[in-house]
Amino acid sequence: MMSKTRVRVRELFWGGFADDQQTVETIKAVWEQYQYLIDPHTAVGMNVYEQYLQATGDNTPAVVASTASPFKFSSDVAGAVLDGGELAGLDEFAVMSKLGEKAGLNIPGSLAELSQLPVRHQTVTSRDTMLDTVLEFLK
């Protein structure tokens, strides 16, 4: 038997998820329909909201708040809205620039400035050596 709290939570909340492919498709669909770039986290929210609408038929007005700049995830977002050939061989900063051109948006200053900063960490580790690597950083 479910507790009153659990029953009430199930009445008030609805949950879902979106896999990687659904996330990319949602970024692309929102761009094509609204000419608005969304980040992957917001795409998951939009996708789950669409699932909710289909499952419940609830047409109550809703707001999906964007959670991050699409430029923070420029490769993922660009992969959804640009032709793959446009991205071949580009580094993360060039991809960010292409994305800005496509959307007619300026890259946020804090992200644009990253290309001018020195790389602070060069360590690459495998899954098997992750614990040792983290412990080494903590010394």
mmCIF file with all atom_site columns, C-alpha atoms in Angstrom:
data_model
loop_
_atom_site.group_PDB
_atom_site.id
_atom_site.type_symbol
_atom_site.label_atom_id
_atom_site.label_alt_id
_atom_site.label_comp_id
_atom_site.label_asym_id
_atom_site.label_entity_id
_atom_site.label_seq_id
_atom_site.pdbx_PDB_ins_code
_atom_site.Cartn_x
_atom_site.Cartn_y
_atom_site.Cartn_z
_atom_site.occupancy
_atom_site.B_iso_or_equiv
_atom_site.pdbx_formal_charge
_atom_site.auth_seq_id
_atom_site.auth_comp_id
_atom_site.auth_asym_id
_atom_site.auth_atom_id
_atom_site.pdbx_PDB_model_num
ATOM 1   C CA . MET A 1 1   ? 0.000  0.000  0.000   1.00 0.00 ? 1   MET A CA 1
ATOM 2   C CA . MET A 1 2   ? 1.343  3.440  -0.918  1.00 0.00 ? 2   MET A CA 1
ATOM 3   C CA . SER A 1 3   ? 1.705  6.178  1.648   1.00 0.00 ? 3   SER A CA 1
ATOM 4   C CA . LYS A 1 4   ? -0.464 9.286  1.356   1.00 0.00 ? 4   LYS A CA 1
ATOM 5   C CA . THR A 1 5   ? 2.613  11.294 0.464   1.00 0.00 ? 5   THR A CA 1
ATOM 6   C CA . ARG A 1 6   ? 3.584  8.980  -2.363  1.00 0.00 ? 6   ARG A CA 1
ATOM 7   C CA . VAL A 1 7   ? 0.047  8.985  -3.733  1.00 0.00 ? 7   VAL A CA 1
ATOM 8   C CA . ARG A 1 8   ? -0.017 12.800 -3.613  1.00 0.00 ? 8   ARG A CA 1
ATOM 9   C CA . VAL A 1 9   ? 3.381  13.092 -5.310  1.00 0.00 ? 9   VAL A CA 1
ATOM 10  C CA . ARG A 1 10  ? 2.201  10.810 -8.122  1.00 0.00 ? 10  ARG A CA 1
ATOM 11  C CA . GLU A 1 11  ? -0.875 13.016 -8.539  1.00 0.00 ? 11  GLU A CA 1
ATOM 12  C CA . LEU A 1 12  ? 1.190  16.213 -8.760  1.00 0.00 ? 12  LEU A CA 1
ATOM 13  C CA . PHE A 1 13  ? 4.319  15.151 -10.675 1.00 0.00 ? 13  PHE A CA 1
ATOM 14  C CA . TRP A 1 14  ? 4.971  13.523 -14.012 1.00 0.00 ? 14  TRP A CA 1
ATOM 15  C CA . GLY A 1 15  ? 8.412  12.382 -15.125 1.00 0.00 ? 15  GLY A CA 1
ATOM 16  C CA . GLY A 1 16  ? 10.175 11.124 -18.193 1.00 0.00 ? 16  GLY A CA 1
ATOM 17  C CA . PHE A 1 17  ? 13.511 11.079 -19.990 1.00 0.00 ? 17  PHE A CA 1
ATOM 18  C CA . ALA A 1 18  ? 15.037 11.651 -23.410 1.00 0.00 ? 18  ALA A CA 1
ATOM 19  C CA . ASP A 1 19  ? 17.931 9.648  -24.812 1.00 0.00 ? 19  ASP A CA 1
ATOM 20  C CA . ASP A 1 20  ? 20.795 11.191 -26.812 1.00 0.00 ? 20  ASP A CA 1
ATOM 21  C CA . GLN A 1 21  ? 19.045 10.808 -30.163 1.00 0.00 ? 21  GLN A CA 1
ATOM 22  C CA . GLN A 1 22  ? 15.810 12.343 -28.883 1.00 0.00 ? 22  GLN A CA 1
ATOM 23  C CA . THR A 1 23  ? 17.810 15.216 -27.401 1.00 0.00 ? 23  THR A CA 1
ATOM 24  C CA . VAL A 1 24  ? 19.518 15.972 -30.727 1.00 0.00 ? 24  VAL A CA 1
ATOM 25  C CA . GLU A 1 25  ? 16.201 15.699 -32.571 1.00 0.00 ? 25  GLU A CA 1
ATOM 26  C CA . THR A 1 26  ? 14.600 18.135 -30.106 1.00 0.00 ? 26  THR A CA 1
ATOM 27  C CA . ILE A 1 27  ? 17.415 20.692 -30.489 1.00 0.00 ? 27  ILE A CA 1
ATOM 28  C CA . LYS A 1 28  ? 16.989 20.464 -34.260 1.00 0.00 ? 28  LYS A CA 1
ATOM 29  C CA . ALA A 1 29  ? 13.175 20.650 -34.129 1.00 0.00 ? 29  ALA A CA 1
ATOM 30  C CA . VAL A 1 30  ? 13.163 23.696 -31.841 1.00 0.00 ? 30  VAL A CA 1
ATOM 31  C CA . TRP A 1 31  ? 15.715 25.417 -34.100 1.00 0.00 ? 31  TRP A CA 1
ATOM 32  C CA . GLU A 1 32  ? 13.717 24.639 -37.256 1.00 0.00 ? 32  GLU A CA 1
ATOM 33  C CA . GLN A 1 33  ? 10.376 25.669 -35.767 1.00 0.00 ? 33  GLN A CA 1
ATOM 34  C CA . TYR A 1 34  ? 11.390 28.711 -33.715 1.00 0.00 ? 34  TYR A CA 1
ATOM 35  C CA . GLN A 1 35  ? 14.916 29.654 -34.864 1.00 0.00 ? 35  GLN A CA 1
ATOM 36  C CA . TYR A 1 36  ? 15.869 29.372 -31.184 1.00 0.00 ? 36  TYR A CA 1
ATOM 37  C CA . LEU A 1 37  ? 18.938 27.499 -29.974 1.00 0.00 ? 37  LEU A CA 1
ATOM 38  C CA . ILE A 1 38  ? 18.547 25.363 -26.891 1.00 0.00 ? 38  ILE A CA 1
ATOM 39  C CA . ASP A 1 39  ? 21.150 23.467 -24.904 1.00 0.00 ? 39  ASP A CA 1
ATOM 40  C CA . PRO A 1 40  ? 20.910 19.682 -24.392 1.00 0.00 ? 40  PRO A CA 1
ATOM 41  C CA . HIS A 1 41  ? 19.466 19.986 -20.867 1.00 0.00 ? 41  HIS A CA 1
ATOM 42  C CA . THR A 1 42  ? 16.690 22.262 -22.079 1.00 0.00 ? 42  THR A CA 1
ATOM 43  C CA . ALA A 1 43  ? 16.107 19.878 -24.994 1.00 0.00 ? 43  ALA A CA 1
ATOM 44  C CA . VAL A 1 44  ? 15.490 17.040 -22.534 1.00 0.00 ? 44  VAL A CA 1
ATOM 45  C CA . GLY A 1 45  ? 12.980 19.255 -20.702 1.00 0.00 ? 45  GLY A CA 1
ATOM 46  C CA . MET A 1 46  ? 11.235 20.151 -23.955 1.00 0.00 ? 46  MET A CA 1
ATOM 47  C CA . ASN A 1 47  ? 11.137 16.539 -25.072 1.00 0.00 ? 47  ASN A CA 1
ATOM 48  C CA . VAL A 1 48  ? 9.713  15.311 -21.761 1.00 0.00 ? 48  VAL A CA 1
ATOM 49  C CA . TYR A 1 49  ? 7.142  18.116 -21.850 1.00 0.00 ? 49  TYR A CA 1
ATOM 50  C CA . GLU A 1 50  ? 6.054  16.928 -25.316 1.00 0.00 ? 50  GLU A CA 1
ATOM 51  C CA . GLN A 1 51  ? 5.800  13.383 -23.930 1.00 0.00 ? 51  GLN A CA 1
ATOM 52  C CA . TYR A 1 52  ? 3.657  14.738 -21.098 1.00 0.00 ? 52  TYR A CA 1
ATOM 53  C CA . LEU A 1 53  ? 1.326  16.504 -23.531 1.00 0.00 ? 53  LEU A CA 1
ATOM 54  C CA . GLN A 1 54  ? 0.901  13.359 -25.593 1.00 0.00 ? 54  GLN A CA 1
ATOM 55  C CA . ALA A 1 55  ? 0.343  11.135 -22.556 1.00 0.00 ? 55  ALA A CA 1
ATOM 56  C CA . THR A 1 56  ? -2.040 13.401 -20.672 1.00 0.00 ? 56  THR A CA 1
ATOM 57  C CA . GLY A 1 57  ? -3.637 15.755 -23.176 1.00 0.00 ? 57  GLY A CA 1
ATOM 58  C CA . ASP A 1 58  ? -3.160 18.482 -20.560 1.00 0.00 ? 58  ASP A CA 1
ATOM 59  C CA . ASN A 1 59  ? -3.062 21.767 -22.465 1.00 0.00 ? 59  ASN A CA 1
ATOM 60  C CA . THR A 1 60  ? -2.493 23.980 -19.434 1.00 0.00 ? 60  THR A CA 1
ATOM 61  C CA . PRO A 1 61  ? -0.076 26.762 -20.433 1.00 0.00 ? 61  PRO A CA 1
ATOM 62  C CA . ALA A 1 62  ? 3.468  25.901 -19.369 1.00 0.00 ? 62  ALA A CA 1
ATOM 63  C CA . VAL A 1 63  ? 6.926  27.440 -19.315 1.00 0.00 ? 63  VAL A CA 1
ATOM 64  C CA . VAL A 1 64  ? 10.095 25.490 -20.069 1.00 0.00 ? 64  VAL A CA 1
ATOM 65  C CA . ALA A 1 65  ? 12.980 27.506 -18.675 1.00 0.00 ? 65  ALA A CA 1
ATOM 66  C CA . SER A 1 66  ? 16.228 27.319 -20.579 1.00 0.00 ? 66  SER A CA 1
ATOM 67  C CA . THR A 1 67  ? 18.926 25.996 -18.284 1.00 0.00 ? 67  THR A CA 1
ATOM 68  C CA . ALA A 1 68  ? 22.199 26.923 -20.010 1.00 0.00 ? 68  ALA A CA 1
ATOM 69  C CA . SER A 1 69  ? 23.739 28.669 -22.984 1.00 0.00 ? 69  SER A CA 1
ATOM 70  C CA . PRO A 1 70  ? 23.778 26.484 -26.093 1.00 0.00 ? 70  PRO A CA 1
ATOM 71  C CA . PHE A 1 71  ? 27.355 27.717 -26.582 1.00 0.00 ? 71  PHE A CA 1
ATOM 72  C CA . LYS A 1 72  ? 28.401 25.837 -23.456 1.00 0.00 ? 72  LYS A CA 1
ATOM 73  C CA . PHE A 1 73  ? 27.606 22.655 -25.416 1.00 0.00 ? 73  PHE A CA 1
ATOM 74  C CA . SER A 1 74  ? 28.462 24.021 -28.843 1.00 0.00 ? 74  SER A CA 1
ATOM 75  C CA . SER A 1 75  ? 29.566 20.750 -30.460 1.00 0.00 ? 75  SER A CA 1
ATOM 76  C CA . ASP A 1 76  ? 26.380 18.951 -29.445 1.00 0.00 ? 76  ASP A CA 1
ATOM 77  C CA . VAL A 1 77  ? 24.115 21.832 -30.457 1.00 0.00 ? 77  VAL A CA 1
ATOM 78  C CA . ALA A 1 78  ? 26.005 22.520 -33.703 1.00 0.00 ? 78  ALA A CA 1
ATOM 79  C CA . GLY A 1 79  ? 25.788 18.838 -34.587 1.00 0.00 ? 79  GLY A CA 1
ATOM 80  C CA . ALA A 1 80  ? 22.006 19.139 -34.394 1.00 0.00 ? 80  ALA A CA 1
ATOM 81  C CA . VAL A 1 81  ? 21.569 22.339 -36.416 1.00 0.00 ? 81  VAL A CA 1
ATOM 82  C CA . LEU A 1 82  ? 24.523 22.500 -38.825 1.00 0.00 ? 82  LEU A CA 1
ATOM 83  C CA . ASP A 1 83  ? 25.588 20.269 -41.679 1.00 0.00 ? 83  ASP A CA 1
ATOM 84  C CA . GLY A 1 84  ? 28.270 17.868 -40.443 1.00 0.00 ? 84  GLY A CA 1
ATOM 85  C CA . GLY A 1 85  ? 30.568 18.923 -43.286 1.00 0.00 ? 85  GLY A CA 1
ATOM 86  C CA . GLU A 1 86  ? 30.648 22.444 -41.858 1.00 0.00 ? 86  GLU A CA 1
ATOM 87  C CA . LEU A 1 87  ? 32.122 21.088 -38.626 1.00 0.00 ? 87  LEU A CA 1
ATOM 88  C CA . ALA A 1 88  ? 34.764 18.699 -39.971 1.00 0.00 ? 88  ALA A CA 1
ATOM 89  C CA . GLY A 1 89  ? 38.165 19.409 -38.488 1.00 0.00 ? 89  GLY A CA 1
ATOM 90  C CA . LEU A 1 90  ? 37.049 22.380 -36.387 1.00 0.00 ? 90  LEU A CA 1
ATOM 91  C CA . ASP A 1 91  ? 38.090 22.786 -32.785 1.00 0.00 ? 91  ASP A CA 1
ATOM 92  C CA . GLU A 1 92  ? 35.556 23.622 -30.065 1.00 0.00 ? 92  GLU A CA 1
ATOM 93  C CA . PHE A 1 93  ? 36.083 27.380 -30.426 1.00 0.00 ? 93  PHE A CA 1
ATOM 94  C CA . ALA A 1 94  ? 35.633 27.341 -34.206 1.00 0.00 ? 94  ALA A CA 1
ATOM 95  C CA . VAL A 1 95  ? 32.462 25.282 -33.754 1.00 0.00 ? 95  VAL A CA 1
ATOM 96  C CA . MET A 1 96  ? 31.235 27.874 -31.254 1.00 0.00 ? 96  MET A CA 1
ATOM 97  C CA . SER A 1 97  ? 31.908 30.601 -33.810 1.00 0.00 ? 97  SER A CA 1
ATOM 98  C CA . LYS A 1 98  ? 30.052 28.715 -36.578 1.00 0.00 ? 98  LYS A CA 1
ATOM 99  C CA . LEU A 1 99  ? 27.112 28.230 -34.242 1.00 0.00 ? 99  LEU A CA 1
ATOM 100 C CA . GLY A 1 100 ? 27.050 31.952 -33.441 1.00 0.00 ? 100 GLY A CA 1
ATOM 101 C CA . GLU A 1 101 ? 27.090 32.809 -37.151 1.00 0.00 ? 101 GLU A CA 1
ATOM 102 C CA . LYS A 1 102 ? 24.271 30.369 -37.915 1.00 0.00 ? 102 LYS A CA 1
ATOM 103 C CA . ALA A 1 103 ? 22.071 31.692 -35.110 1.00 0.00 ? 103 ALA A CA 1
ATOM 104 C CA . GLY A 1 104 ? 23.037 35.349 -35.476 1.00 0.00 ? 104 GLY A CA 1
ATOM 105 C CA . LEU A 1 105 ? 24.068 35.391 -31.814 1.00 0.00 ? 105 LEU A CA 1
ATOM 106 C CA . ASN A 1 106 ? 27.116 36.616 -29.968 1.00 0.00 ? 106 ASN A CA 1
ATOM 107 C CA . ILE A 1 107 ? 29.044 34.058 -27.978 1.00 0.00 ? 107 ILE A CA 1
ATOM 108 C CA . PRO A 1 108 ? 28.833 34.934 -24.275 1.00 0.00 ? 108 PRO A CA 1
ATOM 109 C CA . GLY A 1 109 ? 32.004 36.760 -23.257 1.00 0.00 ? 109 GLY A CA 1
ATOM 110 C CA . SER A 1 110 ? 32.991 34.278 -20.574 1.00 0.00 ? 110 SER A CA 1
ATOM 111 C CA . LEU A 1 111 ? 32.968 31.472 -23.146 1.00 0.00 ? 111 LEU A CA 1
ATOM 112 C CA . ALA A 1 112 ? 34.544 33.492 -25.970 1.00 0.00 ? 112 ALA A CA 1
ATOM 113 C CA . GLU A 1 113 ? 37.452 34.440 -23.698 1.00 0.00 ? 113 GLU A CA 1
ATOM 114 C CA . LEU A 1 114 ? 38.321 30.807 -23.003 1.00 0.00 ? 114 LEU A CA 1
ATOM 115 C CA . SER A 1 115 ? 40.233 30.491 -26.273 1.00 0.00 ? 115 SER A CA 1
ATOM 116 C CA . GLN A 1 116 ? 42.707 33.102 -25.001 1.00 0.00 ? 116 GLN A CA 1
ATOM 117 C CA . LEU A 1 117 ? 43.355 31.435 -21.651 1.00 0.00 ? 117 LEU A CA 1
ATOM 118 C CA . PRO A 1 118 ? 46.078 28.873 -21.004 1.00 0.00 ? 118 PRO A CA 1
ATOM 119 C CA . VAL A 1 119 ? 45.090 25.225 -20.616 1.00 0.00 ? 119 VAL A CA 1
ATOM 120 C CA . ARG A 1 120 ? 45.446 24.515 -16.904 1.00 0.00 ? 120 ARG A CA 1
ATOM 121 C CA . HIS A 1 121 ? 45.045 20.755 -16.904 1.00 0.00 ? 121 HIS A CA 1
ATOM 122 C CA . GLN A 1 122 ? 46.582 18.401 -19.443 1.00 0.00 ? 122 GLN A CA 1
ATOM 123 C CA . THR A 1 123 ? 45.966 15.100 -17.668 1.00 0.00 ? 123 THR A CA 1
ATOM 124 C CA . VAL A 1 124 ? 44.088 12.413 -19.541 1.00 0.00 ? 124 VAL A CA 1
ATOM 125 C CA . THR A 1 125 ? 43.173 9.250  -17.679 1.00 0.00 ? 125 THR A CA 1
ATOM 126 C CA . SER A 1 126 ? 41.385 6.010  -18.371 1.00 0.00 ? 126 SER A CA 1
ATOM 127 C CA . ARG A 1 127 ? 38.511 4.624  -16.413 1.00 0.00 ? 127 ARG A CA 1
ATOM 128 C CA . ASP A 1 128 ? 40.810 2.048  -14.833 1.00 0.00 ? 128 ASP A CA 1
ATOM 129 C CA . THR A 1 129 ? 43.218 4.684  -13.475 1.00 0.00 ? 129 THR A CA 1
ATOM 130 C CA . MET A 1 130 ? 40.599 7.287  -12.523 1.00 0.00 ? 130 MET A CA 1
ATOM 131 C CA . LEU A 1 131 ? 40.825 6.712  -8.772  1.00 0.00 ? 131 LEU A CA 1
ATOM 132 C CA . ASP A 1 132 ? 44.631 7.022  -8.741  1.00 0.00 ? 132 ASP A CA 1
ATOM 133 C CA . THR A 1 133 ? 44.463 10.139 -10.895 1.00 0.00 ? 133 THR A CA 1
ATOM 134 C CA . VAL A 1 134 ? 41.936 11.836 -8.611  1.00 0.00 ? 134 VAL A CA 1
ATOM 135 C CA . LEU A 1 135 ? 43.950 10.908 -5.521  1.00 0.00 ? 135 LEU A CA 1
ATOM 136 C CA . GLU A 1 136 ? 47.055 12.373 -7.163  1.00 0.00 ? 136 GLU A CA 1
ATOM 137 C CA . PHE A 1 137 ? 45.225 15.671 -7.753  1.00 0.00 ? 137 PHE A CA 1
ATOM 138 C CA . LEU A 1 138 ? 44.170 15.759 -4.124  1.00 0.00 ? 138 LEU A CA 1
ATOM 139 C CA . LYS A 1 139 ? 47.736 15.587 -2.777  1.00 0.00 ? 139 LYS A CA 1
#
